[in-house]
Amino acid sequence: MAVEGGAQPGRDGVLRCPWGLSADDYVEYHDTEWGRPVHGDDSLFERLCLEAFQSGLSWLTILRRREGFRAAFAGFHIAKVAAFTAEDEERLLGDTGIIRNRAKIRAAVANAQVAASLGEGELDALIWSFAPDPERRSAPRTHGEIPAVTPESTALAKDLKKRGFRFVGPTTAYAMMQACGLVNDHLADCWARDEMGAGAG
């Protein structure tokens, strides 16, 4: 039996986080990606960029343009995006496959340049160093129990900004932490919760 405000059954009868039922794209993303640990500098750079582009928009909007973003941003290979020129930025502003926001496009390129200045594996290690102790986090029963910002996401955002990263406020940082498995915010009764890696709390 589903908890009021908690995980809800989908068409297949399986209990999921309610947001993961609102569209077929969300079901797939919820079941196969969200909350599962993500490692690798380029992979985390992609998530950081997409969360920044999502700011002020629906995540579904970003999800449905994900392949367009990957094509436009050279597969989110940090070294390639860091080498983007002013001409590339103008090209991106004309690309209907992405969100055409000049400030966010410039931020993605600038963030790639900062990430490129780090050693191999350093972005991964930096981001994951802010993962909270999973033993100190209880499983949320309802969506209302999930915070938008945490001390860890605030600290991560502060560290990234100090290094020169843009569009990485505490809310964006926490959304990335949720998506990349630094925390496990699948609801207690959601089938996917127990599927998450040990590194997420």
XYZ file of N, CA and C in Angstrom:
603
model
N 0.854 -1.203 0.000
C 0.000 0.000 0.000
C 0.884 1.245 0.000
N 0.613 2.171 -0.900
C 1.429 3.374 -1.017
C 1.166 4.337 0.140
N 2.219 4.961 0.628
C 2.102 5.980 1.670
C 1.569 7.253 1.030
N 0.637 7.933 1.702
C 0.094 9.180 1.150
C 1.227 10.180 0.958
N 1.364 10.682 -0.258
C 2.441 11.621 -0.559
C 3.763 10.927 -0.817
N 3.772 9.597 -0.746
C 4.999 8.850 -0.946
C 5.052 8.211 -2.319
N 5.798 7.109 -2.429
C 5.923 6.414 -3.703
C 4.550 5.951 -4.188
N 4.353 6.022 -5.499
C 3.061 5.679 -6.095
C 3.241 4.607 -7.170
N 2.210 3.782 -7.371
C 2.321 2.738 -8.391
C 2.183 3.295 -9.804
N 3.021 2.785 -10.695
C 2.925 3.153 -12.098
C 1.957 2.225 -12.807
N 1.916 2.303 -14.120
C 1.011 1.446 -14.897
C 1.353 -0.034 -14.719
N 2.619 -0.299 -14.371
C 3.048 -1.680 -14.159
C 2.862 -2.140 -12.714
N 2.282 -1.243 -11.874
C 2.041 -1.577 -10.476
C 3.237 -1.410 -9.571
N 4.377 -1.029 -10.122
C 5.605 -0.860 -9.333
C 5.626 0.519 -8.681
N 5.993 0.564 -7.399
C 6.042 1.833 -6.679
C 7.265 2.642 -7.091
N 7.020 3.910 -7.437
C 8.096 4.820 -7.828
C 7.888 6.179 -7.166
N 8.956 6.996 -7.175
C 8.826 8.390 -6.751
C 7.799 9.048 -7.677
N 6.862 9.828 -7.134
C 5.792 10.394 -7.969
C 6.274 11.164 -9.192
N 7.372 11.927 -9.062
C 7.848 12.703 -10.220
C 8.240 11.778 -11.375
N 8.637 10.547 -11.042
C 9.060 9.607 -12.061
C 7.929 8.966 -12.830
N 6.701 9.376 -12.567
C 5.538 8.803 -13.248
C 4.864 9.777 -14.208
N 5.312 11.026 -14.213
C 4.578 12.066 -14.936
C 4.756 12.032 -16.451
N 5.775 11.325 -16.944
C 5.998 11.214 -18.386
C 6.850 9.978 -18.646
N 6.698 9.389 -19.817
C 7.473 8.189 -20.132
C 8.978 8.454 -20.039
N 9.396 9.665 -20.454
C 10.816 10.022 -20.377
C 11.299 9.982 -18.928
N 10.438 10.440 -18.024
C 10.799 10.446 -16.609
C 10.871 9.028 -16.047
N 9.964 8.155 -16.467
C 9.982 6.770 -15.983
C 11.331 6.138 -16.317
N 11.751 6.294 -17.564
C 13.026 5.720 -18.004
C 14.196 6.321 -17.228
N 14.204 7.641 -17.095
C 15.290 8.326 -16.390
C 15.315 7.926 -14.920
N 14.146 7.898 -14.300
C 14.037 7.515 -12.889
C 14.543 6.094 -12.672
N 14.138 5.170 -13.546
C 14.446 3.758 -13.346
C 15.889 3.394 -13.669
N 16.513 4.131 -14.591
C 17.835 3.707 -15.058
C 18.986 4.632 -14.712
N 18.692 5.887 -14.350
C 19.791 6.837 -14.127
C 19.759 7.577 -12.800
N 18.648 8.213 -12.504
C 18.611 9.154 -11.388
C 18.986 8.467 -10.074
N 19.975 9.028 -9.408
C 20.396 8.501 -8.117
C 21.447 7.415 -8.189
N 21.766 6.953 -9.400
C 22.802 5.930 -9.524
C 24.168 6.620 -9.609
N 25.155 6.126 -8.884
C 26.459 6.799 -8.829
C 27.080 7.040 -10.204
N 27.485 8.279 -10.431
C 28.138 8.688 -11.674
C 29.574 9.075 -11.352
N 30.513 8.504 -12.092
C 31.921 8.855 -11.928
C 32.524 9.181 -13.282
N 33.649 9.852 -13.243
C 34.340 10.258 -14.469
C 34.198 11.754 -14.665
N 35.307 12.425 -14.938
C 35.286 13.879 -15.082
C 34.306 14.348 -16.145
N 34.354 13.742 -17.336
C 33.472 14.184 -18.420
C 32.010 13.938 -18.087
N 31.712 12.790 -17.476
C 30.321 12.468 -17.131
C 29.770 13.441 -16.099
N 30.575 13.777 -15.112
C 30.128 14.722 -14.086
C 30.049 16.140 -14.654
N 30.948 16.471 -15.576
C 30.887 17.771 -16.244
C 29.578 17.895 -17.020
N 29.181 16.816 -17.702
C 27.902 16.830 -18.434
C 26.745 17.121 -17.493
N 26.704 16.419 -16.369
C 25.603 16.620 -15.418
C 25.611 18.042 -14.863
N 26.802 18.550 -14.589
C 26.916 19.914 -14.072
C 26.371 20.914 -15.090
N 26.714 20.707 -16.341
C 26.229 21.596 -17.404
C 24.713 21.505 -17.558
N 24.195 20.285 -17.602
C 22.761 20.110 -17.809
C 21.949 20.684 -16.654
N 22.445 20.517 -15.433
C 21.732 21.090 -14.282
C 21.730 22.613 -14.370
N 22.822 23.185 -14.854
C 22.885 24.640 -15.000
C 21.908 25.109 -16.076
N 21.840 24.387 -17.189
C 20.889 24.750 -18.247
C 19.450 24.589 -17.767
N 19.225 23.651 -16.842
C 17.871 23.410 -16.340
C 17.364 24.541 -15.461
N 18.264 25.303 -14.861
C 17.871 26.365 -13.928
C 16.746 27.225 -14.506
N 15.604 27.241 -13.810
C 14.455 28.015 -14.240
C 13.545 27.282 -15.214
N 13.919 26.055 -15.582
C 13.137 25.275 -16.535
C 12.780 23.918 -15.939
N 11.951 23.179 -16.649
C 11.626 21.815 -16.250
C 12.770 20.888 -16.652
N 13.081 19.916 -15.808
C 14.123 18.953 -16.158
C 13.716 18.159 -17.397
N 12.411 17.983 -17.595
C 11.930 17.261 -18.769
C 12.361 17.967 -20.054
N 12.378 19.293 -20.010
C 12.816 20.084 -21.156
C 14.253 19.747 -21.509
N 15.094 19.601 -20.507
C 16.500 19.271 -20.719
C 16.639 17.818 -21.174
N 15.913 16.946 -20.517
C 16.005 15.515 -20.818
C 15.681 15.236 -22.283
N 14.675 15.912 -22.792
C 14.255 15.685 -24.172
C 15.216 16.308 -25.189
N 16.118 17.156 -24.723
C 17.129 17.757 -25.605
C 18.527 17.210 -25.325
N 18.600 16.173 -24.532
C 19.908 15.684 -24.081
C 20.826 15.296 -25.229
N 20.309 14.591 -26.214
C 21.157 14.196 -27.338
C 21.581 15.414 -28.148
N 20.698 16.412 -28.209
C 21.058 17.657 -28.879
C 22.193 18.358 -28.160
N 22.129 18.361 -26.830
C 23.207 18.954 -26.038
C 24.514 18.204 -26.262
N 24.443 16.877 -26.278
C 25.661 16.084 -26.458
C 26.299 16.355 -27.815
N 25.470 16.495 -28.836
C 25.996 16.792 -30.167
C 26.602 18.190 -30.210
N 25.921 19.137 -29.600
C 26.375 20.527 -29.639
C 27.641 20.764 -28.823
N 27.771 20.018 -27.717
C 28.909 20.217 -26.821
C 29.939 19.078 -26.902
N 30.132 18.548 -28.093
C 31.204 17.579 -28.338
C 31.210 16.434 -27.335
N 30.002 15.923 -27.042
C 29.913 14.806 -26.103
C 30.316 15.165 -24.677
N 30.396 16.466 -24.412
C 30.802 16.981 -23.101
C 32.217 16.523 -22.717
N 33.070 16.342 -23.720
C 34.486 16.095 -23.436
C 35.082 17.425 -22.987
N 35.575 17.453 -21.774
C 36.032 18.702 -21.173
C 37.054 19.424 -22.045
N 38.059 18.717 -22.518
C 39.121 19.353 -23.300
C 38.571 19.987 -24.579
N 37.613 19.324 -25.217
C 37.043 19.850 -26.457
C 36.206 21.093 -26.203
N 35.370 21.058 -25.153
C 34.525 22.218 -24.851
C 35.383 23.393 -24.371
N 36.451 23.096 -23.652
C 37.340 24.160 -23.167
C 37.981 24.919 -24.326
N 38.084 24.258 -25.488
C 38.705 24.892 -26.658
C 37.697 25.636 -27.530
N 36.428 25.657 -27.127
C 35.416 26.365 -27.909
C 35.771 27.849 -28.018
N 35.475 28.416 -29.172
C 35.770 29.822 -29.458
C 34.486 30.656 -29.459
N 34.646 31.941 -29.692
C 33.487 32.830 -29.790
C 32.588 32.384 -30.944
N 33.201 31.861 -32.003
C 32.427 31.367 -33.147
C 31.589 30.152 -32.735
N 32.147 29.305 -31.885
C 31.391 28.157 -31.390
C 30.190 28.621 -30.562
N 30.399 29.646 -29.742
C 29.303 30.164 -28.925
C 28.186 30.701 -29.813
N 28.545 31.369 -30.891
C 27.520 31.863 -31.824
C 26.800 30.698 -32.507
N 27.547 29.655 -32.846
C 26.937 28.462 -33.434
C 25.925 27.864 -32.475
N 26.279 27.782 -31.207
C 25.390 27.205 -30.204
C 24.136 28.050 -30.020
N 24.272 29.358 -30.147
C 23.107 30.241 -30.008
C 22.102 30.021 -31.138
N 22.547 29.425 -32.223
C 21.642 29.148 -33.330
C 21.185 27.699 -33.380
N 21.586 26.910 -32.396
C 21.281 25.477 -32.380
C 19.939 25.229 -31.683
N 18.936 24.821 -32.437
C 17.599 24.594 -31.870
C 17.511 23.312 -31.051
N 18.585 22.520 -31.058
C 18.569 21.281 -30.290
C 18.923 21.456 -28.827
N 19.271 22.698 -28.452
C 19.623 22.969 -27.054
C 18.837 24.173 -26.547
N 19.084 24.549 -25.294
C 18.515 25.786 -24.742
C 19.460 26.914 -25.129
N 18.967 27.846 -25.918
C 19.836 28.897 -26.456
C 19.867 30.100 -25.521
N 20.674 29.980 -24.489
C 20.828 31.030 -23.490
C 22.306 31.409 -23.454
N 22.618 32.629 -23.854
C 24.014 33.053 -23.987
C 24.800 32.903 -22.692
N 24.216 33.325 -21.574
C 24.934 33.258 -20.298
C 25.246 31.812 -19.915
N 24.289 30.916 -20.155
C 24.503 29.513 -19.791
C 25.495 28.841 -20.737
N 25.462 29.211 -22.009
C 26.425 28.671 -22.966
C 27.832 29.118 -22.588
N 27.978 30.395 -22.287
C 29.295 30.904 -21.890
C 29.769 30.248 -20.597
N 28.835 30.002 -19.691
C 29.185 29.356 -18.428
C 29.686 27.936 -18.672
N 29.052 27.214 -19.596
C 29.469 25.848 -19.903
C 30.901 25.831 -20.431
N 31.227 26.772 -21.306
C 32.583 26.843 -21.861
C 33.577 27.244 -20.778
N 33.210 28.243 -19.980
C 34.096 28.679 -18.905
C 34.313 27.566 -17.887
N 33.255 26.809 -17.589
C 33.370 25.704 -16.631
C 34.275 24.600 -17.187
N 34.198 24.378 -18.486
C 35.078 23.388 -19.103
C 36.534 23.826 -18.970
N 36.773 25.120 -19.119
C 38.138 25.629 -19.007
C 38.668 25.462 -17.582
N 37.797 25.684 -16.594
C 38.214 25.476 -15.203
C 38.471 23.989 -14.965
N 37.554 23.152 -15.438
C 37.700 21.708 -15.250
C 38.956 21.185 -15.936
N 39.278 21.770 -17.097
C 40.460 21.335 -17.841
C 41.751 21.681 -17.102
N 41.679 22.681 -16.236
C 42.875 23.075 -15.483
C 43.158 22.133 -14.317
N 42.207 21.270 -14.005
C 42.378 20.311 -12.926
C 43.077 19.057 -13.467
N 43.659 18.304 -12.585
C 44.296 17.065 -12.995
C 43.261 16.007 -13.329
N 43.683 14.967 -14.034
C 42.761 13.891 -14.401
C 42.184 13.244 -13.145
N 40.860 13.138 -13.108
C 40.185 12.542 -11.960
C 39.938 13.503 -10.820
N 40.447 14.718 -10.933
C 40.327 15.668 -9.824
C 38.914 16.219 -9.677
N 38.223 16.447 -10.802
C 36.846 16.935 -10.708
C 35.977 15.879 -10.041
N 36.153 14.628 -10.436
C 35.415 13.520 -9.835
C 35.672 13.470 -8.327
N 36.947 13.499 -7.946
C 37.306 13.414 -6.528
C 36.767 14.610 -5.752
N 36.833 15.785 -6.361
C 36.356 17.002 -5.703
C 34.860 16.912 -5.412
N 34.077 16.591 -6.443
C 32.621 16.534 -6.270
C 32.232 15.465 -5.258
N 32.818 14.278 -5.382
C 32.454 13.189 -4.479
C 32.929 13.396 -3.049
N 33.881 14.300 -2.858
C 34.343 14.570 -1.484
C 33.255 15.237 -0.649
N 32.203 15.745 -1.300
C 31.117 16.410 -0.587
C 29.911 15.488 -0.361
N 30.040 14.236 -0.729
C 28.944 13.286 -0.487
C 28.782 13.082 1.016
N 27.567 13.217 1.552
C 27.359 13.034 2.988
C 27.439 11.567 3.392
N 27.638 11.336 4.649
C 27.676 9.978 5.188
C 26.288 9.351 5.044
N 26.159 8.271 4.268
C 24.830 7.674 4.061
C 24.198 7.146 5.341
N 25.017 6.819 6.326
C 24.488 6.290 7.580
C 23.756 7.357 8.388
N 23.985 8.616 8.053
C 23.373 9.709 8.813
C 22.138 10.269 8.125
N 21.716 9.623 7.031
C 20.550 10.092 6.277
C 19.479 9.016 6.279
N 18.317 9.351 6.770
C 17.206 8.390 6.767
C 16.466 8.492 5.436
N 15.876 7.404 5.018
C 15.157 7.384 3.745
C 13.920 8.273 3.820
N 13.748 9.198 2.870
C 12.546 10.044 2.875
C 11.301 9.234 2.556
N 10.235 9.482 3.298
C 8.971 8.775 3.048
C 8.118 9.502 2.017
N 8.237 10.828 2.001
C 7.459 11.634 1.048
C 8.379 12.662 0.401
N 7.912 13.218 -0.715
C 8.703 14.226 -1.419
C 8.956 15.442 -0.533
N 8.003 15.747 0.345
C 8.146 16.905 1.221
C 9.303 16.795 2.201
N 9.808 15.591 2.410
C 10.929 15.391 3.321
C 12.283 15.599 2.644
N 12.268 15.796 1.331
C 13.520 15.963 0.591
C 13.873 17.446 0.517
N 15.069 17.823 0.973
C 15.462 19.237 0.948
C 15.827 19.709 -0.456
N 15.818 21.007 -0.659
C 16.264 21.584 -1.929
C 17.734 21.961 -1.840
N 18.189 22.187 -0.609
C 19.566 22.595 -0.344
C 20.021 21.901 0.931
N 21.281 21.542 1.002
C 21.840 20.932 2.211
C 23.160 21.614 2.540
N 23.683 21.415 3.745
C 24.999 21.978 4.070
C 26.069 21.505 3.088
N 25.961 20.238 2.649
C 26.959 19.705 1.719
C 26.861 20.365 0.344
N 25.625 20.593 -0.124
C 25.486 21.220 -1.447
C 25.915 22.684 -1.390
N 25.687 23.320 -0.260
C 26.130 24.702 -0.088
C 27.649 24.774 -0.100
N 28.290 23.823 0.587
C 29.751 23.790 0.626
C 30.327 23.463 -0.749
N 29.692 22.532 -1.469
C 30.155 22.170 -2.807
C 30.051 23.370 -3.745
N 28.911 24.052 -3.714
C 28.718 25.218 -4.574
C 29.760 26.288 -4.267
N 30.036 26.498 -2.996
C 31.017 27.511 -2.592
C 32.401 27.156 -3.111
N 32.759 25.881 -3.009
C 34.072 25.433 -3.471
C 34.189 25.580 -4.987
N 33.143 25.153 -5.719
C 33.181 25.259 -7.168
C 33.258 26.717 -7.623
N 32.494 27.586 -6.984
C 32.516 29.002 -7.343
C 33.884 29.609 -7.074
N 34.499 29.209 -5.976
C 35.829 29.725 -5.625
C 36.846 29.359 -6.703
N 36.637 28.222 -7.336
C 37.541 27.769 -8.387
C 37.235 28.420 -9.738
N 36.092 29.107 -9.829
C 35.743 29.792 -11.067
C 34.570 29.215 -11.818
N 33.946 28.166 -11.286
C 32.764 27.598 -11.936
C 31.581 28.558 -11.815
N 30.718 28.560 -12.825
C 29.546 29.428 -12.850
C 28.264 28.604 -12.863
N 27.155 29.266 -12.498
C 25.831 28.623 -12.467
C 25.840 27.371 -11.599
N 26.452 27.467 -10.438
C 26.526 26.320 -9.533
C 26.130 26.749 -8.117
N 24.907 27.264 -7.966
C 24.410 27.607 -6.646
C 24.093 26.355 -5.845
N 23.779 26.497 -4.564
C 23.494 25.351 -3.703
C 22.345 24.462 -4.183
N 21.305 25.060 -4.794
C 20.179 24.265 -5.288
C 20.594 23.438 -6.495
N 21.317 24.061 -7.425
C 21.816 23.343 -8.595
C 22.786 22.245 -8.164
N 23.640 22.568 -7.189
C 24.608 21.578 -6.696
C 23.883 20.387 -6.078
N 22.795 20.649 -5.341
C 22.094 19.525 -4.716
C 21.363 18.678 -5.763
N 20.796 19.321 -6.774
C 20.132 18.572 -7.840
C 21.127 17.637 -8.520
N 22.356 18.125 -8.713
C 23.385 17.281 -9.306
C 23.761 16.140 -8.359
N 23.862 16.441 -7.068
C 24.191 15.403 -6.092
C 23.135 14.301 -6.093
N 21.867 14.688 -6.209
C 20.780 13.703 -6.277
C 20.889 12.865 -7.551
N 21.071 13.550 -8.673
C 21.097 12.872 -9.964
C 22.280 11.926 -10.097
N 23.408 12.314 -9.502
C 24.652 11.559 -9.669
C 24.926 10.574 -8.542
N 23.963 10.387 -7.650
C 24.097 9.356 -6.642
C 24.947 9.700 -5.438
N 25.297 10.970 -5.256
C 26.019 11.345 -4.038
C 25.096 11.206 -2.836
N 23.795 11.337 -3.093
C 22.773 11.072 -2.086
C 21.731 10.178 -2.731
N 21.004 9.447 -1.931
C 19.934 8.590 -2.443
C 18.608 9.163 -1.972
N 17.970 9.945 -2.831
C 16.698 10.574 -2.479
C 15.496 9.869 -3.098
N 15.685 8.632 -3.549
C 14.508 7.840 -3.896
C 13.725 7.618 -2.601
N 12.415 7.699 -2.685
C 11.590 7.541 -1.488
C 11.722 6.136 -0.916
N 11.421 6.017 0.369
C 11.626 4.757 1.095
C 10.956 3.568 0.425
N 9.748 3.778 -0.124
C 9.012 2.663 -0.731
C 9.230 2.529 -2.231
N 10.066 3.396 -2.812
C 10.345 3.327 -4.242
C 11.198 2.091 -4.520
N 10.856 1.345 -5.562
C 11.580 0.112 -5.861
C 13.059 0.365 -6.128
N 13.370 1.556 -6.667
C 14.746 1.833 -7.080
C 15.674 2.149 -5.916
N 15.108 2.463 -4.752
C 15.969 2.877 -3.646
C 17.042 1.838 -3.317
N 16.640 0.599 -3.225
C 17.574 -0.454 -2.842
C 18.525 -0.832 -3.981
N 18.253 -0.303 -5.176
C 19.117 -0.600 -6.318
C 20.332 0.318 -6.366
N 20.302 1.395 -5.564
C 21.374 2.381 -5.613
C 22.652 1.817 -5.015
N 23.770 2.407 -5.428
C 25.068 1.952 -4.927
C 25.256 2.314 -3.466
N 26.223 1.671 -2.853
C 26.511 1.872 -1.428
C 27.004 3.268 -1.135
N 27.491 3.983 -2.173
C 28.030 5.308 -1.936
C 26.979 6.370 -1.722
N 25.710 6.079 -1.962
C 24.654 7.068 -1.812
C 23.886 6.809 -0.545
N 23.547 7.914 0.142
C 22.826 7.773 1.394
C 21.398 8.175 1.286
